[in-house]
Amino acid sequence: MDASFSTIVSRLQALSTSDHTSVVSLNLFVALLLACIVIGHLLEENRWMNESITALMIGLCTGIVILLTTGMKSSHLLVFSEDLFFIYLLPPIIFNAGFQVKKKQFFRNFMTIMLFGAIGTLVSCTIISLGAIEFFKKIGINSFDIGDYIAIGAIFAATDSVCTLQVLNQDETPLLYSLVFGEGVVNDATSVVLFNAIQSFDLNHIDPRIALQFIGNFFYLFFASTMLGVLTGLLSAYIIKKLYFGRHSTDREVALMMLMAYLSYMMAELFYLSGILTVFFCGIVMSHYTWHNVTESSRITTKHAFATLSFVAETFIFLYVGMDALDIEKWRFVSNSPGTSVAVSSVLLALVLAGRAAFVFPLSLLSNLTKKNPNDRISFRQQVCSV
């Protein structure tokens, strides 16, 4: 009895120590987030530093300090899982982008966005896959089959919407912002279909039927994801208009909008659709219909609440990325074969740039031919920025 009691006590003590360690890590991370906000504000007028670069640098410096204090064992305060990113951090960022996007500019360039996001992704994936097949064998990597190479192409053809939101300003460059970010949203659906096709189809026997099936899967994923977001947004507008929550409490209106937006993302993941597309179009519909059905105080609250959640999530991501750059496990893996790692990284970087250039310039030229207004045309400088 005494032995079992002492075992329980020791386990409780170990658990208490673990909880206290987590609390210390969370305190430090929150303090770093506050530092990012304060320093980012102080450097706001600096043309070379923005909030994302500030967070990256603070994360990098923090990683160095943690490495030195732990004897080169770790550079992290918290363990970052993909669930944390995809389930908790990404939805508010993408939703706020849809909620705040200039809809007239976005839909005016919708066909160009579709060209970049669908056709462009396929072109980029093809070039990256063919280039990887050619150059990886010269480096000495022969363990991949055709499906692996196409998977590499599909993954690296995807663009990062989070970084786009930080680098570009919607008010200063509305055309470029709508093109690059819109491409990132459509690109997500294309990449998902590509990757699923690799898992489902026999790539050694490609025929017209498989090609048609792939095209059908893309349109199903795109329209199903879009309609789910649109319907969720319309449902929220109908509920708020009919029940008129604002006469009792604006908190309920704000909570309903937030939860409905999050529900649309999780439902898309549940049905194996594109959560990014769904929550983006849910944000567009909510800003056009739901937002006008709530009280004036709720409009102000929702606008700032969504922007604040998105800002904190973005800062969190960039801060962690700075720490992750010094992940000792990754560097140990690289140090085992530094020549191969550098060669593979260099080849992939060159192929990604070549793949983007291969579709950005031709498709921009095609898009410009259809635009009568010179202000709607994509300039060469904007094309270079898109690459």
Coordinates of C-alpha atoms in Angstrom, one line a residue:
M1 CA 0.0 0.0 0.0
D2 CA 2.8 2.4 1.0
A3 CA 4.7 1.5 -2.2
S4 CA 1.7 2.2 -4.4
F5 CA 1.0 5.5 -2.6
S6 CA 4.6 6.7 -3.1
T7 CA 4.4 5.7 -6.8
I8 CA 1.2 7.9 -7.2
V9 CA 2.8 10.8 -5.4
S10 CA 6.0 10.6 -7.6
R11 CA 3.8 10.5 -10.7
L12 CA 1.8 13.6 -9.5
Q13 CA 5.1 15.4 -8.8
A14 CA 6.4 14.6 -12.2
L15 CA 3.1 15.7 -13.8
S16 CA 3.2 18.9 -11.8
T17 CA 6.8 19.6 -12.9
S18 CA 5.8 19.0 -16.6
D19 CA 2.8 21.4 -16.2
H20 CA 5.0 24.0 -14.7
T21 CA 7.5 23.7 -17.5
S22 CA 4.7 24.1 -20.0
V23 CA 3.4 27.2 -18.2
V24 CA 7.0 28.7 -18.2
S25 CA 7.2 28.0 -22.0
L26 CA 3.8 29.6 -22.7
N27 CA 4.7 32.7 -20.6
L28 CA 8.0 33.2 -22.5
F29 CA 6.2 32.7 -25.9
V30 CA 3.5 35.2 -25.0
A31 CA 6.1 37.7 -23.9
L32 CA 7.9 37.2 -27.3
L33 CA 4.6 37.8 -29.1
L34 CA 4.2 41.1 -27.2
A35 CA 7.8 42.0 -28.0
C36 CA 7.1 41.3 -31.7
I37 CA 4.1 43.7 -31.6
V38 CA 6.0 46.5 -29.8
I39 CA 9.2 46.3 -31.8
G40 CA 7.2 45.9 -35.1
H41 CA 5.3 49.1 -34.2
L42 CA 8.6 50.9 -33.5
L43 CA 10.0 49.8 -36.9
E44 CA 6.8 50.5 -38.8
E45 CA 8.4 53.3 -40.8
N46 CA 11.5 51.3 -41.7
R47 CA 11.3 50.2 -45.4
W48 CA 13.5 47.2 -44.8
M49 CA 11.6 45.7 -41.8
N50 CA 8.0 44.7 -41.6
E51 CA 6.2 42.8 -38.8
S52 CA 6.8 39.4 -40.4
I53 CA 10.6 40.0 -40.7
T54 CA 10.6 41.4 -37.1
A55 CA 9.0 38.2 -35.8
L56 CA 11.4 36.0 -37.8
M57 CA 14.4 37.9 -36.4
I58 CA 13.1 37.7 -32.8
G59 CA 12.4 34.0 -33.2
L60 CA 15.9 33.5 -34.7
C61 CA 17.6 35.3 -31.8
T62 CA 15.4 33.5 -29.2
G63 CA 16.4 30.2 -30.9
I64 CA 20.1 31.0 -30.5
V65 CA 19.6 31.8 -26.8
I66 CA 17.7 28.6 -26.2
L67 CA 20.3 26.6 -28.0
L68 CA 23.1 28.0 -25.9
T69 CA 21.2 27.6 -22.6
T70 CA 20.2 24.0 -23.4
G71 CA 23.7 22.9 -24.4
M72 CA 22.8 22.7 -28.2
K73 CA 19.9 20.3 -27.5
S74 CA 16.9 22.4 -28.6
S75 CA 15.8 25.7 -30.0
H76 CA 12.1 25.6 -29.3
L77 CA 9.9 26.8 -26.4
L78 CA 6.9 24.9 -27.7
V79 CA 6.5 21.8 -29.9
F80 CA 4.7 22.9 -33.1
S81 CA 2.4 20.3 -34.6
E82 CA 0.7 20.4 -38.0
D83 CA -2.7 20.2 -36.3
L84 CA -2.0 23.5 -34.5
F85 CA -1.2 25.1 -37.8
F86 CA -4.0 23.7 -40.0
I87 CA -6.8 23.6 -37.4
Y88 CA -6.2 26.7 -35.2
L89 CA -3.8 29.2 -36.9
L90 CA -4.6 28.9 -40.7
P91 CA -8.5 29.4 -40.6
P92 CA -8.5 32.9 -39.0
I93 CA -5.8 34.1 -41.4
I94 CA -7.6 32.9 -44.6
F95 CA -11.1 33.9 -43.3
N96 CA -9.9 37.4 -42.5
A97 CA -8.4 37.7 -46.0
G98 CA -11.8 36.8 -47.5
F99 CA -13.6 39.1 -45.1
Q100 CA -11.4 42.1 -45.8
V101 CA -10.7 41.4 -49.5
K102 CA -11.7 44.1 -52.0
K103 CA -14.4 42.0 -53.7
K104 CA -14.7 44.2 -56.8
Q105 CA -11.0 43.8 -57.6
F106 CA -11.0 40.1 -56.8
F107 CA -14.0 39.2 -59.1
R108 CA -12.8 41.5 -61.8
N109 CA -9.7 39.4 -62.1
F110 CA -11.4 36.1 -61.4
M111 CA -10.5 34.5 -64.8
T112 CA -6.9 35.5 -64.5
I113 CA -6.8 34.1 -60.9
M114 CA -8.3 30.8 -62.2
L115 CA -5.7 30.7 -64.9
F116 CA -2.8 31.2 -62.5
G117 CA -4.3 29.0 -59.8
A118 CA -5.3 26.0 -62.0
I119 CA -3.4 26.0 -65.3
G120 CA -0.3 27.7 -63.7
T121 CA -0.1 25.1 -60.9
L122 CA -0.3 22.3 -63.4
V123 CA 2.5 23.9 -65.5
S124 CA 4.7 24.5 -62.5
C125 CA 4.1 20.9 -61.2
T126 CA 5.1 19.5 -64.5
I127 CA 8.3 21.5 -64.8
I128 CA 9.3 20.7 -61.1
S129 CA 8.5 17.0 -61.6
L130 CA 10.4 16.6 -64.9
G131 CA 13.4 18.7 -63.5
A132 CA 13.5 16.6 -60.4
I133 CA 13.6 13.4 -62.5
E134 CA 16.5 14.8 -64.5
F135 CA 18.6 16.3 -61.8
F136 CA 18.0 14.0 -58.8
K137 CA 19.5 11.1 -60.7
K138 CA 22.7 13.2 -61.4
I139 CA 22.9 14.0 -57.7
G140 CA 22.7 10.3 -56.9
I141 CA 19.1 10.0 -55.7
N142 CA 17.6 7.0 -57.4
S143 CA 15.1 5.7 -54.8
F144 CA 12.0 7.7 -56.1
D145 CA 9.4 6.4 -58.5
I146 CA 7.3 8.4 -60.9
G147 CA 4.6 9.0 -58.3
D148 CA 7.1 10.4 -55.8
Y149 CA 8.4 12.9 -58.4
I150 CA 4.9 14.1 -59.2
A151 CA 4.1 14.4 -55.5
I152 CA 7.2 16.6 -55.1
G153 CA 6.0 18.7 -58.0
A154 CA 2.5 19.0 -56.5
I155 CA 3.9 20.0 -53.1
F156 CA 6.4 22.6 -54.3
A157 CA 4.0 24.1 -56.9
A158 CA 1.8 25.2 -54.0
T159 CA 2.1 28.8 -52.9
D160 CA 2.0 30.2 -49.4
S161 CA -0.9 32.5 -48.8
V162 CA 0.2 33.5 -45.3
C163 CA 3.5 35.0 -46.5
T164 CA 1.6 36.8 -49.3
L165 CA -0.6 38.5 -46.8
Q166 CA 2.4 39.8 -44.9
V167 CA 4.5 41.0 -47.9
L168 CA 1.8 42.7 -50.0
N169 CA -0.4 45.6 -49.1
Q170 CA -4.0 45.4 -50.4
D171 CA -4.5 49.2 -50.5
E172 CA -1.1 50.0 -52.2
T173 CA -1.1 47.2 -54.8
P174 CA -4.8 46.0 -55.1
L175 CA -4.3 44.2 -58.5
L176 CA -1.1 42.4 -57.5
Y177 CA -2.6 41.5 -54.1
S178 CA -5.8 40.0 -55.6
L179 CA -3.9 38.0 -58.2
V180 CA -1.2 36.5 -56.0
F181 CA -3.5 35.8 -53.0
G182 CA -6.4 34.6 -55.3
E183 CA -3.9 32.3 -57.0
G184 CA -2.8 30.9 -53.6
V185 CA -6.4 30.1 -52.7
V186 CA -7.3 28.3 -56.1
N187 CA -3.8 26.8 -56.1
D188 CA -4.7 25.0 -52.8
A189 CA -7.6 23.1 -54.5
T190 CA -5.4 22.2 -57.5
S191 CA -2.6 20.9 -55.3
V192 CA -5.0 18.8 -53.2
V193 CA -6.5 17.2 -56.4
L194 CA -3.0 16.6 -57.8
F195 CA -1.8 14.9 -54.6
N196 CA -5.0 12.8 -54.2
A197 CA -4.7 11.8 -57.9
I198 CA -1.2 10.5 -57.3
Q199 CA -2.5 8.4 -54.4
S200 CA -5.5 7.1 -56.3
F201 CA -4.4 6.5 -59.9
D202 CA -2.0 4.1 -61.5
L203 CA 0.5 6.6 -63.0
N204 CA 2.2 3.9 -65.0
H205 CA -0.8 3.6 -67.2
I206 CA -2.1 7.1 -67.8
D207 CA -5.0 7.3 -70.4
P208 CA -7.6 9.8 -71.4
R209 CA -10.1 8.4 -68.9
I210 CA -7.7 9.1 -66.0
A211 CA -7.1 12.6 -67.3
L212 CA -10.9 13.3 -67.5
Q213 CA -11.3 11.9 -64.0
F214 CA -8.6 14.2 -62.7
I215 CA -10.3 17.2 -64.3
G216 CA -13.6 16.1 -62.9
N217 CA -12.1 15.8 -59.4
F218 CA -10.7 19.3 -59.6
F219 CA -14.0 20.9 -60.6
Y220 CA -15.8 18.9 -57.9
L221 CA -13.4 19.9 -55.2
F222 CA -13.4 23.6 -56.3
F223 CA -17.2 24.0 -56.6
A224 CA -18.0 21.8 -53.6
S225 CA -15.6 23.7 -51.4
T226 CA -16.8 27.1 -52.7
M227 CA -20.5 26.2 -52.3
L228 CA -20.0 25.0 -48.8
G229 CA -18.4 28.3 -47.9
V230 CA -21.1 30.3 -49.7
L231 CA -23.9 28.3 -48.1
T232 CA -22.5 28.6 -44.6
G233 CA -22.1 32.4 -45.0
L234 CA -25.7 32.7 -46.3
L235 CA -27.0 30.6 -43.5
S236 CA -25.3 32.8 -40.9
A237 CA -26.8 35.9 -42.6
Y238 CA -30.3 34.3 -42.5
I239 CA -30.1 33.2 -38.9
I240 CA -28.9 36.6 -37.7
K241 CA -31.5 38.5 -39.7
K242 CA -34.4 36.3 -38.7
L243 CA -33.6 35.9 -35.0
Y244 CA -32.1 39.4 -34.5
F245 CA -29.6 38.5 -31.8
G246 CA -28.5 42.1 -31.5
R247 CA -31.6 43.2 -29.6
H248 CA -30.4 41.2 -26.6
S249 CA -26.6 40.9 -27.0
T250 CA -24.1 41.8 -29.6
D251 CA -21.8 39.1 -28.2
R252 CA -24.0 36.4 -29.6
E253 CA -23.9 37.9 -33.1
V254 CA -20.1 38.1 -33.0
A255 CA -19.8 34.5 -31.5
L256 CA -22.2 33.2 -34.2
M257 CA -20.2 34.7 -37.0
M258 CA -16.9 33.3 -35.6
L259 CA -18.3 29.8 -35.0
M260 CA -20.1 29.6 -38.3
A261 CA -16.9 30.6 -40.1
Y262 CA -14.9 28.0 -38.2
L263 CA -17.6 25.4 -38.8
S264 CA -17.3 25.9 -42.5
Y265 CA -13.5 25.1 -42.4
M266 CA -13.9 22.0 -40.2
M267 CA -16.8 20.7 -42.4
A268 CA -14.6 21.0 -45.5
E269 CA -11.9 19.0 -43.7
L270 CA -14.5 16.5 -42.7
F271 CA -15.6 15.9 -46.3
Y272 CA -12.1 16.0 -47.7
L273 CA -12.6 19.3 -49.4
S274 CA -10.4 22.4 -49.5
G275 CA -10.8 24.1 -46.2
I276 CA -8.9 27.2 -47.4
L277 CA -11.3 27.7 -50.3
T278 CA -14.3 27.1 -48.1
V279 CA -13.4 29.5 -45.4
F280 CA -12.2 32.1 -47.9
F281 CA -15.5 32.3 -49.7
C282 CA -17.3 32.1 -46.4
G283 CA -15.5 35.3 -45.4
I284 CA -16.4 37.0 -48.7
V285 CA -20.1 36.1 -48.3
M286 CA -20.2 37.1 -44.6
S287 CA -18.7 40.4 -45.4
H288 CA -21.3 41.1 -48.1
Y289 CA -24.4 39.7 -46.4
T290 CA -24.0 38.8 -42.7
W291 CA -22.0 41.9 -41.8
H292 CA -24.9 44.1 -43.0
N293 CA -27.5 42.3 -40.9
V294 CA -25.8 42.8 -37.5
T295 CA -25.9 45.9 -35.3
E296 CA -23.5 48.8 -35.7
S297 CA -21.5 47.8 -32.6
S298 CA -21.2 44.2 -33.9
R299 CA -19.9 45.4 -37.2
I300 CA -17.0 47.3 -35.5
T301 CA -16.3 44.4 -33.2
T302 CA -16.3 41.7 -35.9
K303 CA -14.0 43.7 -38.2
H304 CA -11.4 44.3 -35.5
A305 CA -11.8 40.8 -33.9
F306 CA -11.2 38.9 -37.1
A307 CA -8.2 41.2 -38.0
T308 CA -6.8 40.8 -34.5
L309 CA -7.0 37.0 -34.6
S310 CA -5.4 36.9 -38.0
F311 CA -2.6 39.2 -36.9
V312 CA -1.8 37.1 -33.8
A313 CA -1.8 33.9 -35.8
E314 CA 0.5 35.3 -38.4
T315 CA 2.9 36.6 -35.8
F316 CA 2.9 33.3 -34.0
I317 CA 3.7 31.4 -37.2
F318 CA 6.6 33.7 -38.2
L319 CA 8.0 33.7 -34.6
Y320 CA 8.0 29.9 -34.6
V321 CA 9.6 29.7 -38.0
G322 CA 12.5 31.8 -36.8
M323 CA 13.1 29.3 -33.9
D324 CA 12.5 26.3 -36.2
A325 CA 15.4 27.5 -38.5
L326 CA 17.7 26.4 -35.8
D327 CA 16.1 23.1 -35.1
I328 CA 19.1 20.9 -34.1
E329 CA 17.5 17.7 -35.4
K330 CA 17.2 19.1 -38.9
W331 CA 20.8 20.4 -38.9
R332 CA 22.0 17.0 -37.7
F333 CA 20.3 15.4 -40.7
V334 CA 21.8 17.9 -43.0
S335 CA 25.3 17.5 -41.5
N336 CA 25.2 13.8 -42.3
S337 CA 25.1 14.6 -46.1
P338 CA 25.7 18.3 -46.5
G339 CA 26.6 18.2 -50.2
T340 CA 23.5 16.3 -51.1
S341 CA 21.2 18.5 -49.0
V342 CA 22.6 21.7 -50.5
A343 CA 22.4 20.3 -54.0
V344 CA 18.7 19.1 -53.5
S345 CA 17.7 22.5 -52.0
S346 CA 19.4 24.4 -54.8
V347 CA 17.8 22.3 -57.5
L348 CA 14.3 22.6 -56.0
L349 CA 14.7 26.3 -55.6
A350 CA 15.7 26.7 -59.2
L351 CA 12.9 24.5 -60.4
V352 CA 10.3 26.4 -58.4
L353 CA 11.4 29.7 -59.9
A354 CA 11.5 28.2 -63.4
G355 CA 8.1 26.6 -62.9
R356 CA 6.5 29.9 -61.8
A357 CA 8.2 31.9 -64.5
A358 CA 7.0 29.4 -67.1
F359 CA 3.4 30.2 -66.4
V360 CA 3.4 33.8 -65.0
F361 CA 4.7 35.6 -68.0
P362 CA 2.7 33.7 -70.8
L363 CA -0.5 33.8 -68.8
S364 CA -0.1 37.4 -67.9
L365 CA 0.4 38.2 -71.6
L366 CA -2.7 36.3 -72.4
S367 CA -4.7 38.1 -69.7
N368 CA -3.4 41.5 -70.8
L369 CA -4.7 40.8 -74.4
T370 CA -8.2 40.6 -73.0
K371 CA -8.0 43.8 -70.9
K372 CA -9.1 47.1 -72.6
N373 CA -8.3 49.3 -69.6
P374 CA -4.5 49.8 -69.1
N375 CA -4.9 50.0 -65.3
D376 CA -6.3 46.4 -65.3
R377 CA -3.2 45.0 -67.1
I378 CA -0.5 43.2 -65.3
S379 CA 2.8 45.2 -65.6
F380 CA 6.1 43.5 -66.1
R381 CA 7.2 44.6 -62.6
Q382 CA 4.0 43.0 -61.1
Q383 CA 4.7 39.8 -63.2
V384 CA 8.2 39.6 -61.7
C385 CA 6.8 40.1 -58.2
S386 CA 4.3 37.2 -58.9
V387 CA 7.2 34.9 -59.7

